[in-house]
Structures are given as structure tokens and as C-alpha cells.
XYZ file of N, CA and C in Angstrom:
282
model
N -24.172 -12.834 -29.276
C -23.701 -11.829 -27.663
C -22.662 -11.275 -27.989
N -22.573 -10.108 -26.816
C -21.325 -9.641 -26.633
C -20.464 -10.156 -26.621
N -19.151 -9.788 -26.973
C -17.934 -10.219 -26.765
C -16.908 -9.998 -25.523
N -17.584 -8.567 -24.880
C -17.456 -8.310 -23.468
C -18.425 -7.281 -23.034
N -18.290 -7.521 -21.279
C -19.031 -6.929 -21.032
C -18.499 -5.644 -19.922
N -18.486 -4.463 -19.844
C -18.353 -3.723 -18.619
C -18.931 -3.612 -17.354
N -17.718 -3.313 -16.624
C -17.915 -3.494 -15.079
C -17.393 -1.901 -15.009
N -18.340 -1.305 -14.063
C -17.827 0.124 -13.249
C -17.524 -0.083 -12.357
N -16.148 0.153 -11.546
C -15.957 0.345 -10.316
C -14.817 1.934 -10.083
N -15.460 2.529 -8.783
C -15.113 3.532 -8.114
C -14.284 3.224 -7.009
N -12.917 3.515 -7.316
C -11.758 3.773 -6.403
C -10.986 4.955 -6.420
N -10.414 5.195 -5.107
C -9.109 6.310 -4.925
C -8.868 6.144 -6.235
N -8.136 7.677 -6.633
C -7.240 7.500 -7.509
C -6.223 7.187 -7.100
N -5.699 7.182 -5.622
C -4.027 6.860 -5.327
C -4.193 5.593 -5.568
N -5.037 4.774 -4.833
C -5.373 3.394 -5.334
C -4.994 3.098 -6.900
N -5.898 3.482 -7.748
C -5.888 3.182 -9.282
C -4.341 3.691 -9.856
N -4.105 4.636 -9.479
C -2.345 4.426 -10.074
C -1.548 4.067 -9.280
N -1.083 3.229 -7.999
C -0.452 2.624 -7.537
C -0.977 1.316 -7.934
N -1.985 0.842 -8.534
C -2.530 -0.547 -9.308
C -1.762 -0.415 -10.814
N -2.056 0.076 -11.273
C -1.611 0.392 -12.772
C -0.122 0.703 -12.688
N 0.321 1.015 -12.251
C 2.061 1.358 -11.285
C 2.207 -0.411 -11.440
N 1.950 -1.656 -10.190
C 2.074 -2.258 -9.785
C 1.799 -3.437 -11.482
N 0.605 -3.311 -12.143
C 0.403 -4.085 -13.445
C 1.165 -4.059 -14.506
N 1.414 -2.874 -14.673
C 2.022 -2.568 -15.614
C 3.884 -2.998 -15.333
N 4.156 -2.664 -14.387
C 5.314 -3.358 -13.937
C 4.984 -4.860 -14.663
N 4.334 -5.700 -14.430
C 4.251 -6.772 -15.077
C 3.654 -7.337 -16.545
N 3.580 -6.156 -17.206
C 3.167 -5.970 -18.620
C 1.855 -6.309 -18.642
N 1.081 -5.882 -17.862
C -0.424 -6.217 -18.143
C -1.399 -5.202 -17.539
N -2.288 -5.023 -18.042
C -3.549 -3.404 -17.288
C -4.300 -4.146 -16.150
N -4.829 -2.974 -15.903
C -5.416 -2.974 -14.559
C -6.542 -4.012 -15.580
N -7.177 -3.791 -16.639
C -8.408 -4.757 -16.935
C -7.947 -6.377 -16.828
N -6.389 -6.605 -17.050
C -5.700 -7.542 -17.617
C -6.089 -8.391 -15.908
N -5.531 -7.918 -15.237
C -5.263 -7.951 -13.956
C -6.704 -8.736 -13.137
N -8.004 -7.463 -13.319
C -9.477 -7.779 -12.770
C -9.632 -9.272 -13.887
N -9.032 -9.112 -14.685
C -9.962 -10.758 -15.720
C -9.298 -11.300 -15.388
N -7.691 -11.340 -14.916
C -7.028 -12.694 -14.135
C -7.909 -13.562 -12.768
N -7.870 -12.058 -12.171
C -8.914 -12.465 -10.873
C -9.978 -12.967 -11.100
N -10.872 -12.410 -11.974
C -12.351 -13.092 -11.678
C -12.066 -14.642 -12.473
N -11.310 -15.003 -13.534
C -10.841 -16.103 -14.199
C -10.434 -17.178 -12.921
N -10.002 -16.391 -12.096
C -9.335 -17.278 -11.184
C -9.823 -18.049 -9.786
N -10.993 -16.680 -9.628
C -11.796 -16.939 -8.850
C -13.378 -17.811 -9.340
N -13.275 -18.107 -10.209
C -14.447 -18.795 -11.020
C -13.682 -20.215 -10.940
N -12.312 -20.228 -11.073
C -11.571 -21.662 -10.975
C -11.679 -22.713 -9.837
N -11.631 -21.411 -8.940
C -11.311 -21.828 -7.620
C -12.362 -21.955 -6.516
N -14.026 -21.469 -7.252
C -14.982 -22.075 -6.499
C -14.704 -20.672 -5.693
N -14.371 -19.531 -6.028
C -14.353 -18.537 -4.423
C -12.843 -17.125 -4.750
N -12.743 -17.156 -3.695
C -11.730 -16.122 -3.339
C -10.611 -16.944 -4.251
N -9.230 -16.383 -4.938
C -7.892 -17.516 -4.564
C -7.302 -16.893 -3.954
N -7.533 -16.607 -2.957
C -6.587 -16.179 -1.789
C -7.419 -16.112 0.064
N -7.116 -16.012 0.939
C -7.488 -16.144 1.961
C -7.589 -15.229 2.467
N -9.113 -14.198 2.866
C -9.104 -12.961 3.335
C -9.220 -12.954 4.834
N -8.443 -12.320 5.336
C -8.359 -12.197 6.744
C -7.939 -10.909 7.376
N -8.412 -10.469 8.535
C -7.940 -9.095 8.997
C -6.814 -9.604 9.494
N -5.234 -8.615 8.954
C -3.942 -8.891 9.745
C -4.308 -8.877 11.501
N -3.170 -9.653 11.928
C -3.072 -9.797 13.229
C -1.790 -8.842 13.745
N -1.956 -8.147 14.193
C -0.301 -7.216 14.651
C -0.570 -6.685 16.321
N 1.262 -7.157 16.733
C 0.797 -6.732 18.646
C 0.445 -5.240 18.462
N 0.556 -4.852 19.922
C 0.275 -3.268 20.189
C 1.408 -2.138 19.693
N 2.724 -3.265 20.179
C 3.992 -2.161 19.226
C 3.776 -1.759 18.473
N 3.568 -2.832 17.140
C 3.533 -2.829 15.765
C 2.263 -2.246 15.116
N 0.913 -2.313 16.034
C 0.082 -1.113 15.589
C 0.177 0.335 15.759
N 1.063 0.632 17.211
C 1.182 1.875 17.577
C 2.084 2.404 16.483
N 3.119 1.436 16.313
C 4.222 2.047 15.244
C 3.269 2.540 13.756
N 2.887 1.482 13.096
C 1.987 1.749 12.024
C 1.028 3.241 12.465
N 0.392 2.940 13.359
C -0.411 4.605 13.450
C 0.412 5.940 13.636
N 1.823 5.704 13.908
C 2.640 6.972 13.913
C 2.761 7.056 12.870
N 3.495 5.777 11.891
C 3.579 6.112 10.845
C 2.328 7.038 9.630
N 0.913 6.659 9.865
C 0.125 7.390 9.080
C 0.251 9.049 9.605
N 0.312 8.781 10.770
C -0.047 10.096 11.737
C 1.305 11.116 10.727
N 2.549 10.887 10.719
C 3.456 11.303 9.790
C 3.255 11.639 8.686
N 3.324 10.575 7.714
C 2.223 10.825 6.386
C 1.385 11.614 6.061
N 0.649 11.724 7.377
C -0.441 12.639 6.992
C -0.282 14.506 7.438
N 0.739 14.235 8.240
C 1.134 15.448 8.428
C 0.819 15.615 10.165
N 0.281 15.195 10.900
C -0.455 15.110 11.914
C 1.061 15.206 13.219
N 2.195 14.449 12.756
C 3.254 14.735 13.584
C 4.142 15.025 12.527
N 4.896 16.386 13.345
C 5.967 16.502 12.426
C 7.408 16.173 12.653
N 8.207 15.926 12.224
C 9.560 15.140 12.001
C 10.814 15.962 11.606
N 11.932 15.760 12.393
C 12.542 16.850 12.574
C 13.390 16.133 10.745
N 14.397 17.041 10.285
C 15.500 16.262 8.997
C 15.887 16.948 9.119
N 17.364 16.507 8.228
C 18.894 17.006 8.743
C 19.102 16.706 7.118
N 20.166 17.655 7.502
C 20.439 18.166 5.905
C 21.710 17.058 5.240
N 22.378 15.998 7.005
C 23.289 15.257 6.548
C 23.141 14.294 7.094
N 24.124 13.395 6.674
C 24.129 11.994 8.432
C 24.966 12.555 8.678
N 25.888 13.523 9.197
C 27.007 13.696 9.743
C 25.974 14.365 10.970
N 25.155 15.599 10.041
C 23.995 16.528 11.264
C 23.495 15.386 11.940
N 22.924 14.674 11.761
C 22.290 13.730 12.413
C 22.973 12.945 13.711
N 24.632 12.400 12.997
C 25.305 12.108 14.200
C 25.867 12.627 15.127
N 26.492 13.907 14.888
C 26.100 14.814 15.321
C 25.212 15.228 16.833
N 24.091 15.148 16.203
C 22.998 15.746 17.252
C 22.741 14.291 18.039
N 23.396 12.708 17.291
C 22.637 11.716 18.166
C 24.053 11.772 19.614
N 25.013 12.268 18.822
C 26.446 11.782 19.875
C 25.814 12.877 21.287
N 25.522 13.928 20.879
C 24.977 15.439 22.087
C 23.869 14.725 22.861
N 23.193 13.541 22.337
C 21.808 13.253 23.251
C 22.721 11.501 24.263
N 24.040 11.424 24.090
C 24.161 10.435 24.577
C 25.289 10.742 25.759
């Protein structure tokens, strides 16, 4: 009987990198994390956490979409070279 078996998973490169960074901060690999997840699932008889859709109010959903649009470049934001420059503009608006 083989000591290990392979599981092939396709994920987005950014998700893989973020997971590697996270698990490396705990001193474990993604493989170790997957093994922990699988063993814990077996012990629990299911997912070791509650799976549900997050529920946010309309204002929060709108703010989250705005951030996604900013990150993707769909919304351009103004930048400042210093906090002084920012506050000067804010003072002019008041």
C-alpha cells in the first residue's frame, strides 16, 4: 500500500500564493494545511466549520463593490503626495 496519494487541484495563482504565505507564517506548507483540513473533516464527520453565505447590509455591500471597482481600476481615485496636501484640499471643501 502506498504511503501517500496525490490530489491535483486547480486554483487561481493569487489564491495559491496567498495561501502559501498564510500557511508559511504558521510554519506549515499548503500540503500540511490540506492534510490538517482532511483529518479534521474526517474526525468531525463533515466540514470542521460552518459554511454559509455572508450577509451584509446594503451599505456594506455597496462599499465592498466600490473597493472591488477601485482595485480593478474601474474607478479612478485621487492620490496625494502628503497628508498636508490632503488636508489642504479638505479645508477648501469645507
